[in-house]
Amino acid sequence: MNSAILSNEVQQFINDNLASDIHKVLLKKSPFTEVTSKELVEQIESKSKAKQKLPTWFETKNIFYPNKLNLSQTSSEKSAHYKSNLVKGKTLVDITAGLGIDAYAFSKKINKVIHVEKNEELSAIAQHNFIQLGATNIEFISTDGIWFLKNNPQSFDWIYLDPSRRDKNNKKVYYLSDCEPNIIEHLDFLFTKSNNILIKTGPLLDLNNGLKQLRNVKEIHILAIGNDVKEVLWLLNKNYSEEPLIKTINFKNEIEQFFQFHFNQERSAISNYSRPLIFLYEPNAAILKSGSFEYVGRYYNLKKLHSNSHLYTSDELISFPGRVFKILNVLDYSKKSLKKINTSKANITTRNFPDSVEKIRKKLHLKDGGSSYLFFTTDKNQKLIVINCTQIFE
């Protein structure tokens, strides 16, 4: 951590160049003797990304930023705030703390947070930043998280960990047993240090696979921002042995879409099928990730178009956690019918359909965008159809 970056002159240069071409900055000689052009670019790039992802950090003076790769692997401030509402108590240890976005959020709800990070530079950066942010109830330990727990007699109200999803060769891994630390290997030990464990995993981890490897899972939270699943949270309680509650959350602008269920509700739900009616509903990405394809339709009293399409319809407009459309007309997927699509631009979605979006665009000579929405799918009679819609709300 180069403290010269925190000088008033360097900080002013960074702020003045947030909208500059970073390649030009990189190619020019640094105007500062103790700070290289590469370091300046790293700060400019990371601070620019922080404007949306970490607004509190962005608006606070003298924040030191890690490189953009480390920043991309951190939680967003919005998701960290969500996680903080899942915990309560006096003590929490974050054993993979990194830049400390989650630890900072936890410090607002927990009396004492211990930030454990084996990367000494990241630990130093987090400690400096928390001073700027005014966080005073966080202790910093630079060591391996599991080693810390094994050599500390204390127990904690909560253990939080976000295992690294990259192997020693920096390649992405997707199974819990391949992550670092290996939660599966250490789970019994972790439960000797706390009754409550909160685990963050990537959006690609299959829920059934996670449930097979973990135990005592009380809740699973699927968190999406802007209809893009960002993380899956696993809340484990040592004394819990029932079926977990699945909670889905999608933050879309100022709208918060929530939906929850138990797997037994999904297993027992029976869908009713229908041709497309007046309105069309597409569940948000968090619900689709959860696998609630039958219960969500039953819960909202909607008809399903096909068992594998995961699109729903109704005659009456309802509030729904996803995109909602007014159906203009329904066409057969044939050359004759497709000539009725009188537009040069359209937003195309395929669900349970043999052709890709790219192939359809080439076939129909349609550009992306505009106000037309076309859903290419299969109906309850196994017929390929095109649903022409206008969006009501998202």
mmCIF file of N, CA and C in Angstrom, residues 52-57 73-87 92 94 97 99-110 130 160 162 198 200 223-225 230-231 233 251:
data_model
loop_
_atom_site.group_PDB
_atom_site.id
_atom_site.type_symbol
_atom_site.label_atom_id
_atom_site.label_comp_id
_atom_site.label_asym_id
_atom_site.label_seq_id
_atom_site.Cartn_x
_atom_site.Cartn_y
_atom_site.Cartn_z
ATOM 1 N N GLN A 52 -20.887 3.343 -8.559
ATOM 2 C CA GLN A 52 -22.162 2.631 -8.524
ATOM 3 C C GLN A 52 -22.162 1.498 -7.501
ATOM 4 N N LYS A 53 -21.048 0.789 -7.415
ATOM 5 C CA LYS A 53 -20.994 -0.405 -6.568
ATOM 6 C C LYS A 53 -20.850 -0.072 -5.087
ATOM 7 N N LEU A 54 -20.031 0.964 -4.783
ATOM 8 C CA LEU A 54 -19.732 1.316 -3.393
ATOM 9 C C LEU A 54 -19.867 2.827 -3.210
ATOM 10 N N PRO A 55 -21.079 3.349 -3.268
ATOM 11 C CA PRO A 55 -21.251 4.806 -3.222
ATOM 12 C C PRO A 55 -20.712 5.457 -1.948
ATOM 13 N N THR A 56 -20.805 4.779 -0.812
ATOM 14 C CA THR A 56 -20.277 5.361 0.423
ATOM 15 C C THR A 56 -18.767 5.507 0.351
ATOM 16 N N TRP A 57 -18.099 4.493 -0.188
ATOM 17 C CA TRP A 57 -16.645 4.562 -0.376
ATOM 18 C C TRP A 57 -16.311 5.697 -1.350
ATOM 19 N N GLN A 73 -14.375 -8.586 -7.182
ATOM 20 C CA GLN A 73 -14.710 -9.780 -6.408
ATOM 21 C C GLN A 73 -15.395 -9.450 -5.086
ATOM 22 N N THR A 74 -15.515 -8.170 -4.756
ATOM 23 C CA THR A 74 -16.157 -7.790 -3.501
ATOM 24 C C THR A 74 -17.669 -7.726 -3.663
ATOM 25 N N SER A 75 -18.355 -7.768 -2.541
ATOM 26 C CA SER A 75 -19.794 -7.532 -2.556
ATOM 27 C C SER A 75 -20.069 -6.085 -2.901
ATOM 28 N N SER A 76 -21.236 -5.831 -3.459
ATOM 29 C CA SER A 76 -21.669 -4.450 -3.628
ATOM 30 C C SER A 76 -22.179 -3.943 -2.284
ATOM 31 N N GLU A 77 -22.244 -2.639 -2.156
ATOM 32 C CA GLU A 77 -22.741 -2.070 -0.905
ATOM 33 C C GLU A 77 -24.196 -2.478 -0.658
ATOM 34 N N LYS A 78 -24.981 -2.565 -1.721
ATOM 35 C CA LYS A 78 -26.387 -2.951 -1.586
ATOM 36 C C LYS A 78 -26.527 -4.381 -1.063
ATOM 37 N N SER A 79 -25.740 -5.308 -1.624
ATOM 38 C CA SER A 79 -25.841 -6.694 -1.171
ATOM 39 C C SER A 79 -25.269 -6.853 0.236
ATOM 40 N N ALA A 80 -24.228 -6.089 0.566
ATOM 41 C CA ALA A 80 -23.663 -6.145 1.919
ATOM 42 C C ALA A 80 -24.685 -5.672 2.952
ATOM 43 N N HIS A 81 -25.395 -4.607 2.615
ATOM 44 C CA HIS A 81 -26.438 -4.109 3.520
ATOM 45 C C HIS A 81 -27.524 -5.163 3.716
ATOM 46 N N TYR A 82 -27.891 -5.849 2.639
ATOM 47 C CA TYR A 82 -28.899 -6.908 2.763
ATOM 48 C C TYR A 82 -28.419 -7.997 3.721
ATOM 49 N N LYS A 83 -27.164 -8.421 3.556
ATOM 50 C CA LYS A 83 -26.617 -9.475 4.424
ATOM 51 C C LYS A 83 -26.612 -9.052 5.891
ATOM 52 N N SER A 84 -26.342 -7.778 6.127
ATOM 53 C CA SER A 84 -26.245 -7.315 7.515
ATOM 54 C C SER A 84 -27.558 -7.479 8.267
ATOM 55 N N ASN A 85 -28.670 -7.502 7.538
ATOM 56 C CA ASN A 85 -29.970 -7.681 8.186
ATOM 57 C C ASN A 85 -30.272 -9.132 8.542
ATOM 58 N N LEU A 86 -29.376 -10.042 8.156
ATOM 59 C CA LEU A 86 -29.569 -11.461 8.466
ATOM 60 C C LEU A 86 -28.898 -11.855 9.772
ATOM 61 N N VAL A 87 -28.087 -10.977 10.345
ATOM 62 C CA VAL A 87 -27.317 -11.326 11.540
ATOM 63 C C VAL A 87 -27.665 -10.389 12.692
ATOM 64 N N LEU A 92 -19.034 -11.208 15.550
ATOM 65 C CA LEU A 92 -19.018 -11.859 14.237
ATOM 66 C C LEU A 92 -17.587 -11.853 13.727
ATOM 67 N N ASP A 94 -15.415 -12.490 10.241
ATOM 68 C CA ASP A 94 -15.399 -12.672 8.792
ATOM 69 C C ASP A 94 -14.027 -13.239 8.455
ATOM 70 N N ALA A 97 -12.212 -11.819 4.683
ATOM 71 C CA ALA A 97 -12.798 -10.477 4.707
ATOM 72 C C ALA A 97 -12.444 -9.600 3.515
ATOM 73 N N LEU A 99 -11.569 -6.773 1.071
ATOM 74 C CA LEU A 99 -11.648 -5.322 1.213
ATOM 75 C C LEU A 99 -12.558 -4.902 2.365
ATOM 76 N N GLY A 100 -13.403 -5.820 2.829
ATOM 77 C CA GLY A 100 -14.194 -5.567 4.033
ATOM 78 C C GLY A 100 -15.537 -4.904 3.822
ATOM 79 N N ILE A 101 -16.091 -4.998 2.605
ATOM 80 C CA ILE A 101 -17.396 -4.376 2.352
ATOM 81 C C ILE A 101 -18.471 -5.006 3.241
ATOM 82 N N ASP A 102 -18.448 -6.340 3.314
ATOM 83 C CA ASP A 102 -19.420 -7.037 4.157
ATOM 84 C C ASP A 102 -19.145 -6.777 5.642
ATOM 85 N N ALA A 103 -17.878 -6.812 6.032
ATOM 86 C CA ALA A 103 -17.518 -6.579 7.436
ATOM 87 C C ALA A 103 -17.995 -5.207 7.901
ATOM 88 N N TYR A 104 -17.851 -4.216 7.028
ATOM 89 C CA TYR A 104 -18.304 -2.861 7.373
ATOM 90 C C TYR A 104 -19.815 -2.847 7.600
ATOM 91 N N ALA A 105 -20.567 -3.525 6.729
ATOM 92 C CA ALA A 105 -22.021 -3.585 6.885
ATOM 93 C C ALA A 105 -22.393 -4.327 8.172
ATOM 94 N N PHE A 106 -21.702 -5.434 8.457
ATOM 95 C CA PHE A 106 -21.977 -6.182 9.685
ATOM 96 C C PHE A 106 -21.706 -5.334 10.927
ATOM 97 N N SER A 107 -20.712 -4.452 10.846
ATOM 98 C CA SER A 107 -20.345 -3.635 12.014
ATOM 99 C C SER A 107 -21.457 -2.684 12.426
ATOM 100 N N LYS A 108 -22.413 -2.465 11.534
ATOM 101 C CA LYS A 108 -23.560 -1.624 11.868
ATOM 102 C C LYS A 108 -24.596 -2.372 12.713
ATOM 103 N N LYS A 109 -24.504 -3.713 12.721
ATOM 104 C CA LYS A 109 -25.504 -4.528 13.416
ATOM 105 C C LYS A 109 -24.907 -5.372 14.553
ATOM 106 N N ILE A 110 -23.595 -5.549 14.544
ATOM 107 C CA ILE A 110 -22.916 -6.404 15.517
ATOM 108 C C ILE A 110 -21.981 -5.545 16.369
ATOM 109 N N PHE A 130 -11.434 1.905 6.772
ATOM 110 C CA PHE A 130 -12.417 1.920 7.853
ATOM 111 C C PHE A 130 -12.187 3.097 8.796
ATOM 112 N N TYR A 160 -18.840 -15.642 9.246
ATOM 113 C CA TYR A 160 -19.179 -15.347 7.860
ATOM 114 C C TYR A 160 -17.986 -15.677 6.977
ATOM 115 N N ASP A 162 -16.804 -16.000 2.620
ATOM 116 C CA ASP A 162 -17.026 -15.911 1.176
ATOM 117 C C ASP A 162 -15.853 -16.624 0.519
ATOM 118 N N LEU A 198 -22.886 -17.985 8.098
ATOM 119 C CA LEU A 198 -23.434 -17.388 6.872
ATOM 120 C C LEU A 198 -22.380 -17.515 5.788
ATOM 121 N N LYS A 200 -21.438 -17.047 1.642
ATOM 122 C CA LYS A 200 -21.754 -16.445 0.344
ATOM 123 C C LYS A 200 -21.138 -17.304 -0.744
ATOM 124 N N LEU A 223 -29.917 -13.546 -4.218
ATOM 125 C CA LEU A 223 -29.916 -12.091 -4.327
ATOM 126 C C LEU A 223 -29.574 -11.659 -5.748
ATOM 127 N N ALA A 224 -30.496 -10.930 -6.367
ATOM 128 C CA ALA A 224 -30.285 -10.378 -7.712
ATOM 129 C C ALA A 224 -30.365 -8.863 -7.646
ATOM 130 N N ILE A 225 -29.552 -8.211 -8.456
ATOM 131 C CA ILE A 225 -29.590 -6.758 -8.590
ATOM 132 C C ILE A 225 -29.758 -6.445 -10.074
ATOM 133 N N LYS A 230 -26.488 -12.095 -8.296
ATOM 134 C CA LYS A 230 -25.131 -11.746 -7.893
ATOM 135 C C LYS A 230 -24.531 -12.749 -6.925
ATOM 136 N N GLU A 231 -25.352 -13.270 -6.011
ATOM 137 C CA GLU A 231 -24.821 -14.199 -5.015
ATOM 138 C C GLU A 231 -25.939 -15.020 -4.396
ATOM 139 N N LEU A 233 -26.808 -16.838 -0.693
ATOM 140 C CA LEU A 233 -26.428 -16.822 0.707
ATOM 141 C C LEU A 233 -27.024 -18.034 1.406
ATOM 142 N N PHE A 251 -33.462 -6.572 -6.621
ATOM 143 C CA PHE A 251 -33.484 -5.121 -6.506
ATOM 144 C C PHE A 251 -33.429 -4.531 -7.915
#
